[in-house]
Amino acid sequence: MKIAETIQEVREQVKEWRKQGLSVGLVPTMGYLHEGHKSLIDCAVAQNDKVVVSVFVNPMQFGPTEDLATYPRDLERDAALCEAAGADLIFHPQPEEMYHDDFSSFVDMNTLTGGLCGKTRPIHFRGVCTIVAKLFNIVTPDRAYFGQKDAQQLAVIRHMVSDLNFGIEIVGCPIIREEDGLAKSSRNTYLSAEERKAALVLSQSLKEGKALLDAGEKNAEKIRQVITEKINSEPLAKIDYVETVDWNTLEPVDTIEGPVLVAIAVYIGKTRLIDNIIRQ
Ligand code: AMP
């Protein structure tokens, strides 16, 4: 498995694969890989001849007060995980490689990005769309893999691919969790032992919401209430949002009819964690 630092190296490698008629899958990540990322790589390896994993902590998607500087990084460990999972190439550019000094073009979206995480992180999805569009242009994959963990991101990327006619299949992959239910996240490393315990309230509250949905509850407010109460019972937790939205439009719903996304963002101490369930 190779590690490429430059766009040119990636282009040359992909050109070589294309000459041989091979298909290419892309797994975009910010690194510090865990089982959640590995599940995306596994899926990509199963569906493509060659797999590229990008490892890039994208400055453009972090707000000025967010954790860009402290975001965990460990390329050696990431490379070992990618190699063991059967990836063929890691693309690990420096920020200067992706954003030259006079960089001034962005991919922005008028729908889907205003609510949920977009409310607290107003520039986030512009950064995500721009970097993913760049990665798509550099790697030109047949398929790209995104986790349902970041459900709004998955919806946004699908919409961007449709709007901008990228000829790329977007594959969504289920949330991978720790044994006790906490959704795996690179940011879980920020949690103290006490906070790690408190963080369980995210998946537990969603479990209560899911039980209501399973029992046929159609009142979205009721579901939000139960989840909110559960989270508020944990002293270390502070709610950013608890939302029930249409899974296609990401608009809030009052009555559960079609596919619904129940999404939450919760601060545990200083760490902001997200989790969700989707009812198709
Ligand atoms: P990140 O490195 O956090 O930007 O995540 C890279 C990709 O991995 C995104 O598509 C995430 O949705 C996905 N991902 C992160 N955590 C998980 C998880 N626990 N289960 C499934 N996919 C995940």
PDB file of C-alpha atoms and ligand atoms in Angstrom:
ATOM      1  CA  MET A   1       0.000   0.000   0.000  1.00  0.00           C
ATOM      2  CA  LYS A   2       1.301   3.425  -1.004  1.00  0.00           C
ATOM      3  CA  ILE A   3       0.990   6.766   0.778  1.00  0.00           C
ATOM      4  CA  ALA A   4       0.710   9.707  -1.615  1.00  0.00           C
ATOM      5  CA  GLU A   5       1.264  13.261  -0.416  1.00  0.00           C
ATOM      6  CA  THR A   6       0.619  15.001  -3.741  1.00  0.00           C
ATOM      7  CA  ILE A   7      -2.327  15.318  -6.090  1.00  0.00           C
ATOM      8  CA  GLN A   8      -0.095  14.382  -9.010  1.00  0.00           C
ATOM      9  CA  GLU A   9       0.899  11.049  -7.435  1.00  0.00           C
ATOM     10  CA  VAL A  10      -2.762  10.160  -6.924  1.00  0.00           C
ATOM     11  CA  ARG A  11      -3.695  11.133 -10.476  1.00  0.00           C
ATOM     12  CA  GLU A  12      -0.827   9.035 -11.914  1.00  0.00           C
ATOM     13  CA  GLN A  13      -1.779   5.993  -9.832  1.00  0.00           C
ATOM     14  CA  VAL A  14      -5.459   6.215 -10.733  1.00  0.00           C
ATOM     15  CA  LYS A  15      -4.580   6.676 -14.422  1.00  0.00           C
ATOM     16  CA  GLU A  16      -2.526   3.494 -14.222  1.00  0.00           C
ATOM     17  CA  TRP A  17      -5.458   1.587 -12.674  1.00  0.00           C
ATOM     18  CA  ARG A  18      -7.857   2.969 -15.271  1.00  0.00           C
ATOM     19  CA  LYS A  19      -5.571   1.755 -18.074  1.00  0.00           C
ATOM     20  CA  GLN A  20      -5.970  -1.726 -16.596  1.00  0.00           C
ATOM     21  CA  GLY A  21      -9.747  -1.308 -16.541  1.00  0.00           C
ATOM     22  CA  LEU A  22      -9.944  -1.385 -12.740  1.00  0.00           C
ATOM     23  CA  SER A  23     -12.709   0.224 -10.656  1.00  0.00           C
ATOM     24  CA  VAL A  24     -11.842   2.636  -7.838  1.00  0.00           C
ATOM     25  CA  GLY A  25     -13.536   3.304  -4.488  1.00  0.00           C
ATOM     26  CA  LEU A  26     -12.821   6.339  -2.294  1.00  0.00           C
ATOM     27  CA  VAL A  27     -13.195   6.584   1.491  1.00  0.00           C
ATOM     28  CA  PRO A  28     -12.756  10.221   2.618  1.00  0.00           C
ATOM     29  CA  THR A  29     -11.672  10.573   6.263  1.00  0.00           C
ATOM     30  CA  MET A  30      -9.965  12.946   8.663  1.00  0.00           C
ATOM     31  CA  GLY A  31      -7.831  10.111  10.006  1.00  0.00           C
ATOM     32  CA  TYR A  32      -7.354   8.711  13.506  1.00  0.00           C
ATOM     33  CA  LEU A  33      -9.159   5.744  12.066  1.00  0.00           C
ATOM     34  CA  HIS A  34     -11.347   3.361  14.054  1.00  0.00           C
ATOM     35  CA  GLU A  35     -13.750   0.492  13.380  1.00  0.00           C
ATOM     36  CA  GLY A  36     -16.297   2.930  11.919  1.00  0.00           C
ATOM     37  CA  HIS A  37     -13.862   4.017   9.215  1.00  0.00           C
ATOM     38  CA  LYS A  38     -12.759   0.405   8.774  1.00  0.00           C
ATOM     39  CA  SER A  39     -16.337  -0.646   7.996  1.00  0.00           C
ATOM     40  CA  LEU A  40     -16.360   1.888   5.126  1.00  0.00           C
ATOM     41  CA  ILE A  41     -12.998   0.604   3.848  1.00  0.00           C
ATOM     42  CA  ASP A  42     -14.234  -3.018   4.114  1.00  0.00           C
ATOM     43  CA  CYS A  43     -17.280  -2.132   2.050  1.00  0.00           C
ATOM     44  CA  ALA A  44     -15.140  -0.283  -0.516  1.00  0.00           C
ATOM     45  CA  VAL A  45     -12.710  -3.219  -0.779  1.00  0.00           C
ATOM     46  CA  ALA A  46     -15.622  -5.605  -1.365  1.00  0.00           C
ATOM     47  CA  GLN A  47     -17.121  -3.454  -4.134  1.00  0.00           C
ATOM     48  CA  ASN A  48     -14.070  -2.095  -6.014  1.00  0.00           C
ATOM     49  CA  ASP A  49     -10.803  -3.354  -7.540  1.00  0.00           C
ATOM     50  CA  LYS A  50      -8.794  -0.562  -5.894  1.00  0.00           C
ATOM     51  CA  VAL A  51      -9.470   1.548  -2.804  1.00  0.00           C
ATOM     52  CA  VAL A  52      -8.158   5.009  -1.941  1.00  0.00           C
ATOM     53  CA  VAL A  53      -8.489   6.295   1.635  1.00  0.00           C
ATOM     54  CA  SER A  54      -7.960  10.031   2.044  1.00  0.00           C
ATOM     55  CA  VAL A  55      -6.645  11.188   5.410  1.00  0.00           C
ATOM     56  CA  PHE A  56      -6.926  14.952   5.654  1.00  0.00           C
ATOM     57  CA  VAL A  57      -7.981  17.147   8.563  1.00  0.00           C
ATOM     58  CA  ASN A  58      -9.684  19.746   6.404  1.00  0.00           C
ATOM     59  CA  PRO A  59      -9.156  23.229   7.912  1.00  0.00           C
ATOM     60  CA  MET A  60     -11.995  24.677   5.825  1.00  0.00           C
ATOM     61  CA  GLN A  61     -14.705  22.732   7.660  1.00  0.00           C
ATOM     62  CA  PHE A  62     -13.664  23.872  11.165  1.00  0.00           C
ATOM     63  CA  GLY A  63     -15.014  27.077  12.716  1.00  0.00           C
ATOM     64  CA  PRO A  64     -12.586  29.489  14.423  1.00  0.00           C
ATOM     65  CA  THR A  65     -13.396  28.189  17.929  1.00  0.00           C
ATOM     66  CA  GLU A  66     -13.437  24.490  16.981  1.00  0.00           C
ATOM     67  CA  ASP A  67     -10.886  21.716  17.499  1.00  0.00           C
ATOM     68  CA  LEU A  68      -8.744  21.927  14.327  1.00  0.00           C
ATOM     69  CA  ALA A  69      -5.472  22.249  16.274  1.00  0.00           C
ATOM     70  CA  THR A  70      -6.220  19.462  18.738  1.00  0.00           C
ATOM     71  CA  TYR A  71      -7.915  17.008  16.359  1.00  0.00           C
ATOM     72  CA  PRO A  72      -6.136  13.666  16.921  1.00  0.00           C
ATOM     73  CA  ARG A  73      -3.658  12.592  14.240  1.00  0.00           C
ATOM     74  CA  ASP A  74      -1.645   9.355  13.849  1.00  0.00           C
ATOM     75  CA  LEU A  75      -0.752   8.515  10.264  1.00  0.00           C
ATOM     76  CA  GLU A  76       1.346   5.472  11.161  1.00  0.00           C
ATOM     77  CA  ARG A  77      -1.544   3.838  12.961  1.00  0.00           C
ATOM     78  CA  ASP A  78      -3.952   4.847  10.171  1.00  0.00           C
ATOM     79  CA  ALA A  79      -1.658   3.320   7.559  1.00  0.00           C
ATOM     80  CA  ALA A  80      -1.518   0.025   9.461  1.00  0.00           C
ATOM     81  CA  LEU A  81      -5.324  -0.104   9.683  1.00  0.00           C
ATOM     82  CA  CYS A  82      -5.738   0.731   5.972  1.00  0.00           C
ATOM     83  CA  GLU A  83      -3.173  -1.832   4.893  1.00  0.00           C
ATOM     84  CA  ALA A  84      -4.734  -4.570   7.036  1.00  0.00           C
ATOM     85  CA  ALA A  85      -8.162  -3.717   5.626  1.00  0.00           C
ATOM     86  CA  GLY A  86      -6.862  -4.092   2.064  1.00  0.00           C
ATOM     87  CA  ALA A  87      -6.765  -0.437   0.929  1.00  0.00           C
ATOM     88  CA  ASP A  88      -4.376   0.299  -1.950  1.00  0.00           C
ATOM     89  CA  LEU A  89      -3.513   3.953  -1.495  1.00  0.00           C
ATOM     90  CA  ILE A  90      -3.672   6.571   1.245  1.00  0.00           C
ATOM     91  CA  PHE A  91      -3.909  10.160   0.076  1.00  0.00           C
ATOM     92  CA  HIS A  92      -2.449  12.307   2.848  1.00  0.00           C
ATOM     93  CA  PRO A  93      -1.913  15.842   1.564  1.00  0.00           C
ATOM     94  CA  GLN A  94      -0.691  18.815   3.560  1.00  0.00           C
ATOM     95  CA  PRO A  95      -3.152  21.742   3.678  1.00  0.00           C
ATOM     96  CA  GLU A  96      -0.937  23.708   1.215  1.00  0.00           C
ATOM     97  CA  GLU A  97      -1.337  20.913  -1.329  1.00  0.00           C
ATOM     98  CA  MET A  98      -5.128  21.235  -1.204  1.00  0.00           C
ATOM     99  CA  TYR A  99      -5.426  25.011  -0.786  1.00  0.00           C
ATOM    100  CA  HIS A 100      -2.929  27.166  -2.633  1.00  0.00           C
ATOM    101  CA  ASP A 101      -2.486  30.785  -1.533  1.00  0.00           C
ATOM    102  CA  ASP A 102      -5.045  32.311  -3.891  1.00  0.00           C
ATOM    103  CA  PHE A 103      -7.657  29.565  -3.394  1.00  0.00           C
ATOM    104  CA  SER A 104     -11.073  31.204  -3.789  1.00  0.00           C
ATOM    105  CA  SER A 105     -13.664  28.745  -5.173  1.00  0.00           C
ATOM    106  CA  PHE A 106     -16.168  27.009  -2.939  1.00  0.00           C
ATOM    107  CA  VAL A 107     -19.036  24.542  -3.196  1.00  0.00           C
ATOM    108  CA  ASP A 108     -21.977  25.794  -1.178  1.00  0.00           C
ATOM    109  CA  MET A 109     -25.531  24.509  -0.789  1.00  0.00           C
ATOM    110  CA  ASN A 110     -28.727  26.448  -0.166  1.00  0.00           C
ATOM    111  CA  THR A 111     -30.802  23.537   1.109  1.00  0.00           C
ATOM    112  CA  LEU A 112     -30.041  20.808   3.675  1.00  0.00           C
ATOM    113  CA  THR A 113     -27.227  22.718   5.393  1.00  0.00           C
ATOM    114  CA  GLY A 114     -29.104  25.351   7.450  1.00  0.00           C
ATOM    115  CA  GLY A 115     -30.455  23.096  10.201  1.00  0.00           C
ATOM    116  CA  LEU A 116     -29.039  20.382  12.479  1.00  0.00           C
ATOM    117  CA  CYS A 117     -25.218  20.705  12.621  1.00  0.00           C
ATOM    118  CA  GLY A 118     -25.341  23.621  10.162  1.00  0.00           C
ATOM    119  CA  LYS A 119     -26.933  25.817  12.824  1.00  0.00           C
ATOM    120  CA  THR A 120     -24.061  25.496  15.283  1.00  0.00           C
ATOM    121  CA  ARG A 121     -21.439  25.075  12.555  1.00  0.00           C
ATOM    122  CA  PRO A 122     -22.407  27.636   9.884  1.00  0.00           C
ATOM    123  CA  ILE A 123     -19.362  27.211   7.622  1.00  0.00           C
ATOM    124  CA  HIS A 124     -18.974  23.472   8.131  1.00  0.00           C
ATOM    125  CA  PHE A 125     -20.834  22.118   5.106  1.00  0.00           C
ATOM    126  CA  ARG A 126     -19.285  24.610   2.710  1.00  0.00           C
ATOM    127  CA  GLY A 127     -15.935  23.212   3.826  1.00  0.00           C
ATOM    128  CA  VAL A 128     -17.149  19.624   3.542  1.00  0.00           C
ATOM    129  CA  CYS A 129     -18.673  20.085   0.075  1.00  0.00           C
ATOM    130  CA  THR A 130     -15.600  21.903  -1.210  1.00  0.00           C
ATOM    131  CA  ILE A 131     -13.103  19.299   0.012  1.00  0.00           C
ATOM    132  CA  VAL A 132     -15.231  16.342  -1.102  1.00  0.00           C
ATOM    133  CA  ALA A 133     -15.710  17.903  -4.559  1.00  0.00           C
ATOM    134  CA  LYS A 134     -11.935  18.382  -4.765  1.00  0.00           C
ATOM    135  CA  LEU A 135     -11.287  14.778  -3.684  1.00  0.00           C
ATOM    136  CA  PHE A 136     -13.818  13.563  -6.269  1.00  0.00           C
ATOM    137  CA  ASN A 137     -11.997  15.542  -8.992  1.00  0.00           C
ATOM    138  CA  ILE A 138      -8.587  14.277  -7.888  1.00  0.00           C
ATOM    139  CA  VAL A 139      -9.442  10.595  -7.367  1.00  0.00           C
ATOM    140  CA  THR A 140     -12.337  10.317  -9.873  1.00  0.00           C
ATOM    141  CA  PRO A 141     -13.699   7.236  -8.053  1.00  0.00           C
ATOM    142  CA  ASP A 142     -16.561   5.042  -9.250  1.00  0.00           C
ATOM    143  CA  ARG A 143     -17.946   4.902  -5.724  1.00  0.00           C
ATOM    144  CA  ALA A 144     -17.420   6.895  -2.530  1.00  0.00           C
ATOM    145  CA  TYR A 145     -18.259   5.738   0.996  1.00  0.00           C
ATOM    146  CA  PHE A 146     -19.781   7.809   3.801  1.00  0.00           C
ATOM    147  CA  GLY A 147     -21.065   6.833   7.251  1.00  0.00           C
ATOM    148  CA  GLN A 148     -24.618   7.310   8.469  1.00  0.00           C
ATOM    149  CA  LYS A 149     -22.914   8.518  11.662  1.00  0.00           C
ATOM    150  CA  ASP A 150     -22.729  11.896   9.906  1.00  0.00           C
ATOM    151  CA  ALA A 151     -26.236  11.606   8.469  1.00  0.00           C
ATOM    152  CA  GLN A 152     -26.559  15.256   7.415  1.00  0.00           C
ATOM    153  CA  GLN A 153     -23.196  15.031   5.640  1.00  0.00           C
ATOM    154  CA  LEU A 154     -24.357  11.901   3.794  1.00  0.00           C
ATOM    155  CA  ALA A 155     -27.544  13.678   2.640  1.00  0.00           C
ATOM    156  CA  VAL A 156     -25.581  16.801   1.637  1.00  0.00           C
ATOM    157  CA  ILE A 157     -23.019  14.831  -0.378  1.00  0.00           C
ATOM    158  CA  ARG A 158     -25.749  12.859  -2.161  1.00  0.00           C
ATOM    159  CA  HIS A 159     -27.438  16.148  -3.064  1.00  0.00           C
ATOM    160  CA  MET A 160     -24.190  17.723  -4.260  1.00  0.00           C
ATOM    161  CA  VAL A 161     -23.432  14.714  -6.457  1.00  0.00           C
ATOM    162  CA  SER A 162     -26.878  15.000  -8.025  1.00  0.00           C
ATOM    163  CA  ASP A 163     -26.739  18.813  -8.425  1.00  0.00           C
ATOM    164  CA  LEU A 164     -23.238  18.902  -9.899  1.00  0.00           C
ATOM    165  CA  ASN A 165     -23.498  15.676 -11.945  1.00  0.00           C
ATOM    166  CA  PHE A 166     -20.557  13.846 -10.439  1.00  0.00           C
ATOM    167  CA  GLY A 167     -20.753  10.399 -12.018  1.00  0.00           C
ATOM    168  CA  ILE A 168     -20.029   8.767  -8.655  1.00  0.00           C
ATOM    169  CA  GLU A 169     -22.163   6.334  -6.672  1.00  0.00           C
ATOM    170  CA  ILE A 170     -22.493   7.398  -3.034  1.00  0.00           C
ATOM    171  CA  VAL A 171     -22.668   4.434  -0.668  1.00  0.00           C
ATOM    172  CA  GLY A 172     -24.005   5.053   2.853  1.00  0.00           C
ATOM    173  CA  CYS A 173     -22.775   2.699   5.611  1.00  0.00           C
ATOM    174  CA  PRO A 174     -24.388   1.967   9.007  1.00  0.00           C
ATOM    175  CA  ILE A 175     -23.144   3.403  12.324  1.00  0.00           C
ATOM    176  CA  ILE A 176     -20.533   1.270  14.096  1.00  0.00           C
ATOM    177  CA  ARG A 177     -20.784   1.415  17.895  1.00  0.00           C
ATOM    178  CA  GLU A 178     -18.750   0.459  20.939  1.00  0.00           C
ATOM    179  CA  GLU A 179     -20.083  -2.565  22.794  1.00  0.00           C
ATOM    180  CA  ASP A 180     -21.970  -0.339  25.215  1.00  0.00           C
ATOM    181  CA  GLY A 181     -23.652   1.580  22.390  1.00  0.00           C
ATOM    182  CA  LEU A 182     -21.544   4.744  22.063  1.00  0.00           C
ATOM    183  CA  ALA A 183     -21.084   5.557  18.368  1.00  0.00           C
ATOM    184  CA  LYS A 184     -17.398   5.270  17.469  1.00  0.00           C
ATOM    185  CA  SER A 185     -15.786   8.636  16.823  1.00  0.00           C
ATOM    186  CA  SER A 186     -12.260  10.018  16.671  1.00  0.00           C
ATOM    187  CA  ARG A 187     -13.507  12.686  19.086  1.00  0.00           C
ATOM    188  CA  ASN A 188     -14.300  10.059  21.774  1.00  0.00           C
ATOM    189  CA  THR A 189     -10.591  10.273  22.641  1.00  0.00           C
ATOM    190  CA  TYR A 190     -11.267  13.723  24.133  1.00  0.00           C
ATOM    191  CA  LEU A 191     -13.509  12.210  26.846  1.00  0.00           C
ATOM    192  CA  SER A 192     -12.317  11.669  30.419  1.00  0.00           C
ATOM    193  CA  ALA A 193     -13.339   8.389  32.090  1.00  0.00           C
ATOM    194  CA  GLU A 194     -16.259  10.134  33.737  1.00  0.00           C
ATOM    195  CA  GLU A 195     -17.334  11.816  30.491  1.00  0.00           C
ATOM    196  CA  ARG A 196     -17.019   8.534  28.603  1.00  0.00           C
ATOM    197  CA  LYS A 197     -19.650   7.068  30.955  1.00  0.00           C
ATOM    198  CA  ALA A 198     -21.852  10.150  30.594  1.00  0.00           C
ATOM    199  CA  ALA A 199     -21.599   9.953  26.775  1.00  0.00           C
ATOM    200  CA  LEU A 200     -23.658   6.760  26.869  1.00  0.00           C
ATOM    201  CA  VAL A 201     -26.694   8.977  27.282  1.00  0.00           C
ATOM    202  CA  LEU A 202     -26.644   9.734  23.534  1.00  0.00           C
ATOM    203  CA  SER A 203     -27.247   6.179  22.334  1.00  0.00           C
ATOM    204  CA  GLN A 204     -29.464   5.407  25.317  1.00  0.00           C
ATOM    205  CA  SER A 205     -31.749   8.349  24.599  1.00  0.00           C
ATOM    206  CA  LEU A 206     -31.999   7.377  20.941  1.00  0.00           C
ATOM    207  CA  LYS A 207     -32.849   3.841  22.021  1.00  0.00           C
ATOM    208  CA  GLU A 208     -35.793   5.246  23.952  1.00  0.00           C
ATOM    209  CA  GLY A 209     -36.811   7.265  20.899  1.00  0.00           C
ATOM    210  CA  LYS A 210     -36.543   4.183  18.715  1.00  0.00           C
ATOM    211  CA  ALA A 211     -38.717   2.183  21.115  1.00  0.00           C
ATOM    212  CA  LEU A 212     -41.432   4.814  20.700  1.00  0.00           C
ATOM    213  CA  LEU A 213     -41.088   4.728  16.906  1.00  0.00           C
ATOM    214  CA  ASP A 214     -41.235   0.926  16.988  1.00  0.00           C
ATOM    215  CA  ALA A 215     -44.417   1.146  19.056  1.00  0.00           C
ATOM    216  CA  GLY A 216     -45.953   3.275  16.283  1.00  0.00           C
ATOM    217  CA  GLU A 217     -45.620   6.749  17.822  1.00  0.00           C
ATOM    218  CA  LYS A 218     -46.266   9.353  15.099  1.00  0.00           C
ATOM    219  CA  ASN A 219     -45.952  12.500  17.206  1.00  0.00           C
ATOM    220  CA  ALA A 220     -42.452  13.864  16.568  1.00  0.00           C
ATOM    221  CA  GLU A 221     -42.639  16.226  19.552  1.00  0.00           C
ATOM    222  CA  LYS A 222     -43.285  13.264  21.861  1.00  0.00           C
ATOM    223  CA  ILE A 223     -40.188  11.515  20.552  1.00  0.00           C
ATOM    224  CA  ARG A 224     -38.073  14.650  20.954  1.00  0.00           C
ATOM    225  CA  GLN A 225     -39.407  15.096  24.483  1.00  0.00           C
ATOM    226  CA  VAL A 226     -38.463  11.597  25.623  1.00  0.00           C
ATOM    227  CA  ILE A 227     -34.971  11.927  24.145  1.00  0.00           C
ATOM    228  CA  THR A 228     -34.509  15.415  25.627  1.00  0.00           C
ATOM    229  CA  GLU A 229     -35.579  14.290  29.103  1.00  0.00           C
ATOM    230  CA  LYS A 230     -33.188  11.357  29.026  1.00  0.00           C
ATOM    231  CA  ILE A 231     -30.249  13.521  27.958  1.00  0.00           C
ATOM    232  CA  ASN A 232     -31.090  16.169  30.552  1.00  0.00           C
ATOM    233  CA  SER A 233     -30.986  13.498  33.257  1.00  0.00           C
ATOM    234  CA  GLU A 234     -27.210  13.329  32.714  1.00  0.00           C
ATOM    235  CA  PRO A 235     -25.519  16.244  34.539  1.00  0.00           C
ATOM    236  CA  LEU A 236     -22.459  16.325  32.234  1.00  0.00           C
ATOM    237  CA  ALA A 237     -24.585  16.527  29.080  1.00  0.00           C
ATOM    238  CA  LYS A 238     -25.751  19.734  27.407  1.00  0.00           C
ATOM    239  CA  ILE A 239     -28.032  19.507  24.384  1.00  0.00           C
ATOM    240  CA  ASP A 240     -27.062  21.290  21.163  1.00  0.00           C
ATOM    241  CA  TYR A 241     -30.079  19.905  19.294  1.00  0.00           C
ATOM    242  CA  VAL A 242     -32.621  17.077  19.303  1.00  0.00           C
ATOM    243  CA  GLU A 243     -34.413  17.004  15.944  1.00  0.00           C
ATOM    244  CA  THR A 244     -36.817  14.849  13.985  1.00  0.00           C
ATOM    245  CA  VAL A 245     -36.506  15.676  10.285  1.00  0.00           C
ATOM    246  CA  ASP A 246     -37.594  14.285   6.952  1.00  0.00           C
ATOM    247  CA  TRP A 247     -34.715  12.046   5.813  1.00  0.00           C
ATOM    248  CA  ASN A 248     -34.915  13.379   2.260  1.00  0.00           C
ATOM    249  CA  THR A 249     -35.296  17.129   2.833  1.00  0.00           C
ATOM    250  CA  LEU A 250     -33.890  17.393   6.399  1.00  0.00           C
ATOM    251  CA  GLU A 251     -36.862  19.677   7.159  1.00  0.00           C
ATOM    252  CA  PRO A 252     -38.413  19.274  10.646  1.00  0.00           C
ATOM    253  CA  VAL A 253     -41.529  17.084  10.776  1.00  0.00           C
ATOM    254  CA  ASP A 254     -44.433  17.215  13.252  1.00  0.00           C
ATOM    255  CA  THR A 255     -45.936  13.894  12.250  1.00  0.00           C
ATOM    256  CA  ILE A 256     -43.854  10.831  11.428  1.00  0.00           C
ATOM    257  CA  GLU A 257     -45.023   9.568   8.053  1.00  0.00           C
ATOM    258  CA  GLY A 258     -42.204   8.947   5.550  1.00  0.00           C
ATOM    259  CA  PRO A 259     -38.527   8.228   6.178  1.00  0.00           C
ATOM    260  CA  VAL A 260     -37.377  10.137   9.256  1.00  0.00           C
ATOM    261  CA  LEU A 261     -33.998  11.050  10.730  1.00  0.00           C
ATOM    262  CA  VAL A 262     -33.874  11.474  14.499  1.00  0.00           C
ATOM    263  CA  ALA A 263     -30.616  13.336  15.077  1.00  0.00           C
ATOM    264  CA  ILE A 264     -28.959  14.662  18.217  1.00  0.00           C
ATOM    265  CA  ALA A 265     -25.870  16.699  19.053  1.00  0.00           C
ATOM    266  CA  VAL A 266     -24.816  16.844  22.689  1.00  0.00           C
ATOM    267  CA  TYR A 267     -21.900  18.419  24.500  1.00  0.00           C
ATOM    268  CA  ILE A 268     -20.327  16.105  27.041  1.00  0.00           C
ATOM    269  CA  GLY A 269     -18.137  18.551  28.896  1.00  0.00           C
ATOM    270  CA  LYS A 270     -16.419  20.428  26.055  1.00  0.00           C
ATOM    271  CA  THR A 271     -16.730  17.597  23.531  1.00  0.00           C
ATOM    272  CA  ARG A 272     -19.568  17.824  21.009  1.00  0.00           C
ATOM    273  CA  LEU A 273     -20.843  14.383  19.990  1.00  0.00           C
ATOM    274  CA  ILE A 274     -23.489  13.456  17.402  1.00  0.00           C
ATOM    275  CA  ASP A 275     -25.621  10.368  16.907  1.00  0.00           C
ATOM    276  CA  ASN A 276     -28.824   9.457  15.097  1.00  0.00           C
ATOM    277  CA  ILE A 277     -31.306   6.850  14.007  1.00  0.00           C
ATOM    278  CA  ILE A 278     -32.993   6.649  10.614  1.00  0.00           C
ATOM    279  CA  ARG A 279     -36.420   5.089  10.120  1.00  0.00           C
ATOM    280  CA  GLN A 280     -36.890   4.374   6.393  1.00  0.00           C
TER     281      GLN A 280
HETATM  282  P1  AMP B   1     -14.313  11.474   9.854  1.00  0.00           P
HETATM  283  O1  AMP B   1     -12.929  10.950   9.823  1.00  0.00           O
HETATM  284  O2  AMP B   1     -14.884  11.649  11.228  1.00  0.00           O
HETATM  285  O3  AMP B   1     -14.508  12.679   8.957  1.00  0.00           O
HETATM  286  O4  AMP B   1     -15.212  10.342   9.213  1.00  0.00           O
HETATM  287  C1  AMP B   1     -14.938   9.823   7.933  1.00  0.00           C
HETATM  288  C2  AMP B   1     -16.080   8.950   7.489  1.00  0.00           C
HETATM  289  O5  AMP B   1     -16.251   7.882   8.426  1.00  0.00           O
HETATM  290  C3  AMP B   1     -17.422   9.710   7.446  1.00  0.00           C
HETATM  291  O6  AMP B   1     -18.144   9.300   6.297  1.00  0.00           O
HETATM  292  C4  AMP B   1     -18.086   9.253   8.716  1.00  0.00           C
HETATM  293  O7  AMP B   1     -19.499   9.292   8.651  1.00  0.00           O
HETATM  294  C5  AMP B   1     -17.593   7.828   8.836  1.00  0.00           C
HETATM  295  N1  AMP B   1     -17.701   7.377  10.220  1.00  0.00           N
HETATM  296  C6  AMP B   1     -17.186   7.981  11.327  1.00  0.00           C
HETATM  297  N2  AMP B   1     -17.546   7.312  12.441  1.00  0.00           N
HETATM  298  C7  AMP B   1     -18.321   6.279  12.048  1.00  0.00           C
HETATM  299  C8  AMP B   1     -19.014   5.240  12.722  1.00  0.00           C
HETATM  300  N3  AMP B   1     -18.988   5.127  14.043  1.00  0.00           N
HETATM  301  N4  AMP B   1     -19.708   4.341  11.986  1.00  0.00           N
HETATM  302  C9  AMP B   1     -19.751   4.457  10.638  1.00  0.00           C
HETATM  303  N5  AMP B   1     -19.120   5.411   9.933  1.00  0.00           N
HETATM  304  C10 AMP B   1     -18.418   6.314  10.620  1.00  0.00           C
END
